[in-house]
């Protein structure tokens, strides 16, 4: 994946331009900036590309989730159902709001299972937030229906799937809001950064106020004279990030095309091997191919595969070992490790009836992740690298299956 691999003169010029103009604030300095607003330009370009009405740039993907949850009023007494296989930020964003994350099992697509999510719905549930893991969409039609039936909000943590689609529509555009991360591991990057997409004008305004101390932005008056809509915080994106984002956005389609081309080349060279399967997806066409995941029949076969590959110098991970993306490894969540004396939601009166780790064991998730071997894909791979990977996979599969 990483977007920084695509950095060239375009990104350098974009950043230098901002520095030369000395105009790094996304708001303010209205009289001296010659009507140049890089973050705004970036937001509009993303909104147009993805086909939504509004996009807000923020300081990170984590901030995007947090700002979007806060603007929806998610707080103490609320439960949000999400996945135990996600980057920990999805869960932290819910906790930072004082709400309870409820982690339902995934299915073999590695995304949240609609059926398992349904089983976790209680009186306190406010929203379901599927995570578009490894650049491929969850079953959004099923989640839309589920949320409609139970009167819940649908949110999308699409932080790692900018460029993926579900039935032709970009991920991030399905629920009340969706998010993209622009951190250094993602397909395009601004160093750090995040984006929130929505079609809801009122919600967009709330997010826009909240992410900048409640400022009611008005280009016609001095920033210091602007009114206050609410208490907020600072999650602003800078003009440097905005300019970098614009340069990177122009390369997104090419990056996704290359990822898909590379992965296809490998899977074609590997061919069909009995017992070796790709994860079944809700919409395989929309997968941006940022990872290559194979599912094995048993944990034992996945481990033999991993060992054999280690010998051939091509490494692969077994997903159950992933300490930052699999909730089983989050002792900090289990223990409520915060620095404050009172820890929300752990010590919150509303939470007494809401076990934080429900359901405590994710049997289906564990079974799947123990059998899943993953390779990270990069957009730039030589023919030789592709061939080496394919050969290693074939050799590994031969000894494992
Ligand atoms: C990367 C990521 C985030 C957080 O994004 P940052 O920009 O690193 O804060 C959240 N959720 C998922 C699924 C991610 O992959």
XYZ file of C-alpha atoms and ligand atoms in Angstrom:
416
model
C 0.000 0.000 0.000
C 1.776 2.970 1.460
C 1.013 6.213 -0.369
C 4.420 7.669 0.412
C 5.916 5.269 -2.121
C 4.301 7.453 -4.767
C 5.851 10.719 -3.549
C 7.579 12.548 -6.378
C 8.129 16.118 -7.532
C 4.395 16.715 -7.454
C 4.159 16.312 -3.674
C 7.403 18.235 -3.159
C 6.145 21.173 -5.248
C 2.786 21.143 -3.468
C 4.377 21.376 -0.031
C 7.013 23.911 -1.105
C 4.283 26.116 -2.534
C 2.509 26.235 0.827
C 5.749 27.001 2.630
C 6.740 29.709 0.173
C 3.401 31.417 0.583
C 3.755 30.969 4.375
C 0.086 30.110 4.557
C -0.273 27.026 6.727
C -3.597 27.652 8.501
C -6.695 26.236 6.843
C -8.797 29.098 8.220
C -8.010 32.720 8.929
C -5.583 35.195 7.246
C -8.426 35.867 4.815
C -7.017 39.121 3.456
C -3.554 37.911 2.614
C -4.015 34.403 1.274
C -5.125 35.280 -2.264
C -8.201 33.065 -1.988
C -6.065 29.939 -1.758
C -7.568 27.346 0.563
C -5.799 24.018 0.066
C -7.677 21.945 2.659
C -10.982 23.198 1.323
C -9.926 22.391 -2.224
C -8.898 18.896 -1.123
C -12.189 18.341 0.716
C -14.198 19.408 -2.313
C -12.156 17.179 -4.621
C -12.697 14.161 -2.346
C -16.436 14.868 -1.988
C -16.778 15.115 -5.744
C -14.747 11.993 -6.433
C -16.706 9.917 -3.940
C -20.078 11.423 -4.815
C -21.043 12.861 -1.438
C -22.210 16.341 -0.468
C -19.683 17.046 2.268
C -16.174 16.115 3.284
C -14.282 17.400 6.313
C -10.513 17.108 6.622
C -9.192 16.429 10.127
C -5.882 15.667 11.787
C -6.057 11.835 11.647
C -8.305 8.878 10.907
C -8.767 8.377 14.639
C -9.844 12.008 14.939
C -12.239 11.489 12.033
C -13.979 8.638 13.892
C -14.026 10.571 17.144
C -15.323 13.852 15.686
C -18.007 12.010 13.711
C -19.164 10.028 16.764
C -19.211 13.155 18.954
C -21.147 15.152 16.390
C -23.774 12.365 16.414
C -24.078 12.764 20.191
C -22.745 9.274 20.965
C -21.911 9.224 24.684
C -22.349 7.510 28.083
C -25.202 5.025 28.060
C -24.777 4.221 24.366
C -23.452 1.045 22.798
C -21.866 0.942 19.355
C -21.430 -2.449 17.716
C -18.212 -2.923 15.796
C -15.622 -5.552 14.936
C -13.022 -7.294 17.133
C -10.781 -7.408 14.057
C -9.945 -3.770 13.375
C -7.273 -1.263 14.230
C -7.668 -0.413 17.929
C -8.558 3.199 16.991
C -12.125 2.157 16.069
C -12.697 1.038 19.637
C -10.757 3.891 21.228
C -12.891 6.447 19.385
C -16.041 4.916 20.907
C -14.453 4.790 24.374
C -13.299 8.414 24.144
C -16.964 9.347 23.775
C -17.758 7.496 27.029
C -19.765 4.923 25.059
C -19.384 1.149 25.134
C -17.904 -0.683 22.151
C -19.610 -4.036 21.638
C -17.471 -6.315 19.536
C -19.385 -8.890 17.512
C -17.728 -11.709 15.549
C -16.417 -11.355 12.018
C -17.120 -13.827 9.208
C -14.691 -15.251 6.647
C -14.689 -11.980 4.731
C -12.752 -10.711 7.799
C -15.422 -8.037 8.158
C -18.131 -7.745 10.792
C -20.810 -10.424 10.413
C -24.297 -8.883 10.020
C -25.881 -11.864 11.810
C -23.489 -11.728 14.761
C -23.941 -7.962 14.974
C -27.705 -8.440 15.129
C -27.326 -10.818 18.072
C -25.584 -8.052 20.034
C -28.311 -5.429 19.675
C -29.756 -4.250 23.015
C -31.866 -1.337 24.249
C -28.672 0.690 24.547
C -27.433 0.111 20.993
C -27.249 3.340 19.000
C -25.222 2.387 15.973
C -23.443 -0.333 14.039
C -20.012 0.511 12.671
C -18.623 -2.086 10.262
C -14.927 -1.722 9.440
C -13.836 -2.128 5.817
C -10.864 -4.331 6.600
C -7.914 -4.690 4.275
C -9.518 -2.563 1.617
C -12.675 -4.590 1.047
C -16.240 -3.744 1.950
C -18.436 -5.481 4.485
C -21.911 -6.540 3.361
C -23.330 -2.999 3.322
C -26.760 -3.993 2.014
C -27.199 -6.323 4.967
C -26.065 -3.619 7.391
C -28.340 -1.009 5.822
C -31.270 -3.345 6.239
C -30.329 -4.254 9.795
C -29.973 -0.622 10.860
C -33.220 0.285 9.176
C -35.089 -2.559 10.897
C -33.831 -1.700 14.358
C -33.746 2.095 13.979
C -29.978 2.292 14.413
C -27.397 4.535 12.812
C -24.985 3.006 10.344
C -21.419 4.371 10.535
C -18.494 3.240 8.406
C -14.923 2.933 9.575
C -13.544 2.892 6.065
C -10.222 4.328 7.262
C -8.156 1.742 5.416
C -10.283 1.418 2.294
C -10.168 4.707 0.390
C -10.514 3.602 -3.227
C -12.551 0.447 -2.552
C -16.169 0.178 -3.654
C -19.259 -1.865 -2.809
C -21.486 -2.589 -5.813
C -19.881 0.298 -7.656
C -20.304 2.882 -4.871
C -17.245 4.066 -2.911
C -16.952 2.707 0.625
C -17.278 5.527 3.113
C -20.487 6.766 1.473
C -23.031 4.284 2.863
C -24.000 5.169 6.395
C -24.635 8.420 8.221
C -20.930 9.051 7.795
C -17.748 7.294 6.668
C -14.075 7.989 7.321
C -10.703 7.709 5.578
C -7.301 7.757 7.212
C -4.325 9.372 5.492
C -1.694 8.009 7.860
C 1.601 6.664 6.476
C 0.310 3.077 6.066
C -2.667 3.980 3.937
C -3.021 3.967 0.163
C -2.651 7.730 -0.009
C -1.080 9.723 2.793
C -0.606 13.256 4.057
C 1.813 12.134 6.769
C -1.087 12.218 9.220
C -4.637 13.135 8.368
C -8.213 11.968 8.106
C -11.423 12.659 6.213
C -15.088 12.382 7.142
C -17.743 12.010 4.438
C -21.435 12.693 4.855
C -24.514 13.775 2.921
C -26.117 15.330 5.998
C -25.626 19.103 6.038
C -26.550 19.591 9.671
C -24.217 16.815 10.770
C -21.429 18.238 8.621
C -21.826 21.619 10.286
C -21.661 20.072 13.750
C -18.490 18.216 12.840
C -17.010 21.336 11.319
C -17.711 23.376 14.478
C -16.641 20.678 16.892
C -13.300 19.964 15.221
C -12.259 23.610 15.599
C -13.298 24.698 19.117
C -16.860 25.462 18.076
C -15.898 28.179 15.571
C -18.780 29.244 13.342
C -16.577 29.744 10.321
C -17.198 32.897 8.335
C -14.751 34.095 5.705
C -16.205 37.599 5.795
C -15.084 38.358 9.313
C -11.922 38.031 11.326
C -11.458 34.603 12.934
C -11.254 36.200 16.361
C -14.718 37.687 15.906
C -16.423 34.428 14.905
C -19.258 33.099 17.044
C -19.197 29.876 19.061
C -21.549 26.981 18.281
C -20.374 24.539 20.935
C -17.433 23.466 23.026
C -15.058 21.547 20.843
C -11.407 20.799 20.399
C -8.703 21.090 17.771
C -8.615 18.378 15.125
C -7.817 20.710 12.230
C -5.981 19.678 9.089
C -3.197 22.047 8.000
C -2.662 23.536 4.555
C 0.492 21.430 4.197
C -1.634 18.308 4.581
C -4.278 19.734 2.253
C -1.755 20.404 -0.508
C -0.162 16.992 -0.066
C -3.611 15.388 -0.110
C -4.477 16.992 -3.440
C -1.287 15.675 -5.002
C -1.904 12.198 -3.605
C -5.575 12.106 -4.531
C -4.606 12.414 -8.184
C -2.705 9.142 -7.809
C -5.349 7.121 -5.973
C -6.882 5.441 -9.008
C -3.497 4.498 -10.375
C -2.442 3.067 -7.014
C -5.566 0.913 -6.731
C -5.191 -0.258 -10.316
C -1.569 -1.278 -9.636
C -2.472 -3.082 -6.405
C -5.148 -5.037 -8.213
C -2.840 -5.803 -11.113
C -0.098 -7.046 -8.772
C -2.384 -9.238 -6.742
C -4.006 -10.678 -9.825
C -0.593 -11.514 -11.259
C 0.293 -13.439 -8.088
C -2.991 -15.310 -7.754
C -2.859 -16.304 -11.417
C 0.671 -17.629 -11.052
C -0.355 -19.562 -7.938
C -3.357 -20.998 -9.738
C -5.922 -23.152 -8.041
C -4.695 -25.302 -5.172
C -7.093 -27.451 -3.233
C -7.549 -26.204 0.340
C -6.166 -22.763 -0.427
C -8.943 -20.186 -0.647
C -9.240 -16.425 -0.798
C -11.506 -14.705 1.684
C -15.096 -14.663 0.368
C -16.154 -11.029 -0.061
C -19.504 -9.257 -0.226
C -18.263 -7.637 -3.446
C -14.969 -9.030 -4.765
C -15.012 -6.532 -7.658
C -14.673 -3.595 -5.295
C -11.723 -4.999 -3.321
C -8.768 -2.632 -3.659
C -6.328 -5.536 -3.181
C -4.184 -3.859 -0.540
C -3.605 -7.273 1.030
C -3.539 -10.852 -0.142
C -5.238 -13.155 2.353
C -5.450 -16.923 2.136
C -7.715 -18.997 4.338
C -6.528 -22.475 5.289
C -8.673 -25.391 6.463
C -6.986 -25.529 9.881
C -4.721 -23.438 12.083
C -2.093 -26.157 11.778
C -1.942 -25.883 7.997
C -1.718 -22.073 8.213
C 1.216 -22.391 10.631
C 3.058 -24.892 8.433
C 2.523 -22.537 5.495
C 3.941 -19.643 7.530
C 6.992 -21.667 8.618
C 7.726 -22.868 5.098
C 7.511 -19.322 3.784
C 9.883 -18.063 6.438
C 12.490 -20.474 5.090
C 12.005 -19.131 1.572
C 12.550 -15.553 2.739
C 9.038 -14.351 1.891
C 7.297 -13.540 5.152
C 3.598 -13.765 5.856
C 1.565 -13.162 8.995
C -1.121 -15.281 10.603
C -3.821 -12.798 11.543
C -4.514 -14.208 14.999
C -1.058 -12.922 16.017
C -1.857 -9.332 15.091
C -1.673 -7.455 18.375
C -2.928 -4.055 17.209
C -5.800 -5.314 15.054
C -7.287 -8.160 17.057
C -9.128 -7.434 20.301
C -7.998 -10.642 22.003
C -4.617 -8.944 22.476
C -5.952 -5.709 23.956
C -5.294 -6.093 27.693
C -5.548 -2.311 27.914
C -9.193 -2.576 26.869
C -9.915 -5.467 29.202
C -8.386 -3.642 32.140
C -9.544 -0.136 31.288
C -6.001 1.201 31.382
C -6.485 4.942 31.504
C -4.491 7.475 33.485
C -7.519 9.148 35.034
C -8.942 8.247 38.445
C -12.457 7.992 37.031
C -12.474 6.005 33.826
C -15.343 6.363 31.400
C -17.090 4.224 30.421
C -15.684 1.681 32.918
C -16.694 3.583 36.054
C -19.728 5.213 34.518
C -23.048 4.555 36.278
C -24.679 3.887 32.918
C -22.231 1.094 32.244
C -23.077 -1.143 35.193
C -25.349 -3.270 33.039
C -23.049 -3.209 30.028
C -20.158 -5.633 30.214
C -17.443 -3.917 28.235
C -16.130 -6.941 26.485
C -19.353 -8.537 25.427
C -19.258 -11.119 24.011
C -16.091 -12.016 25.881
C -14.834 -14.757 23.607
C -15.011 -14.456 19.865
C -14.901 -18.098 18.906
C -15.751 -17.662 15.251
C -13.360 -14.725 14.916
C -10.544 -16.645 16.538
C -11.088 -19.679 14.376
C -10.989 -17.571 11.197
C -8.003 -15.420 12.169
C -6.010 -18.506 13.186
C -6.458 -19.930 9.693
C -5.762 -16.706 7.781
C -2.370 -15.930 6.279
C -1.775 -12.393 5.043
C 0.685 -10.714 2.694
C 0.899 -6.954 2.409
C 0.806 -5.717 -1.177
C 2.577 -2.646 -2.412
C 1.726 -0.675 -5.462
C 5.242 -0.911 -6.878
C 6.329 -4.551 -7.255
C 8.771 -5.847 -9.848
C 8.042 -8.912 -11.952
C 10.719 -10.679 -9.960
C 9.089 -9.854 -6.633
C 5.731 -11.034 -7.927
C 7.210 -14.297 -9.167
C 9.097 -14.882 -5.918
C 5.966 -14.410 -3.900
C 3.928 -16.710 -6.121
C 6.591 -19.405 -5.998
C 6.853 -19.181 -2.221
C 3.078 -19.473 -1.890
C 3.025 -22.584 -4.065
C 5.847 -24.228 -2.150
C 4.266 -23.288 1.174
C 0.841 -24.564 0.154
C 2.372 -27.855 -1.025
C 3.845 -28.569 2.389
C 0.843 -27.241 4.337
C -1.996 -28.945 2.494
C -5.657 3.548 10.146
C -6.935 3.233 10.773
C -7.557 4.064 11.710
C -6.892 5.259 12.315
O -6.336 6.147 11.438
P -5.110 7.083 11.906
O -5.046 8.067 10.782
O -3.885 6.236 12.000
O -5.482 7.726 13.190
C -8.809 3.714 12.176
N -9.424 2.597 11.776
C -8.864 1.763 10.891
C -9.617 0.553 10.464
C -7.597 2.037 10.380
O -7.032 1.170 9.532
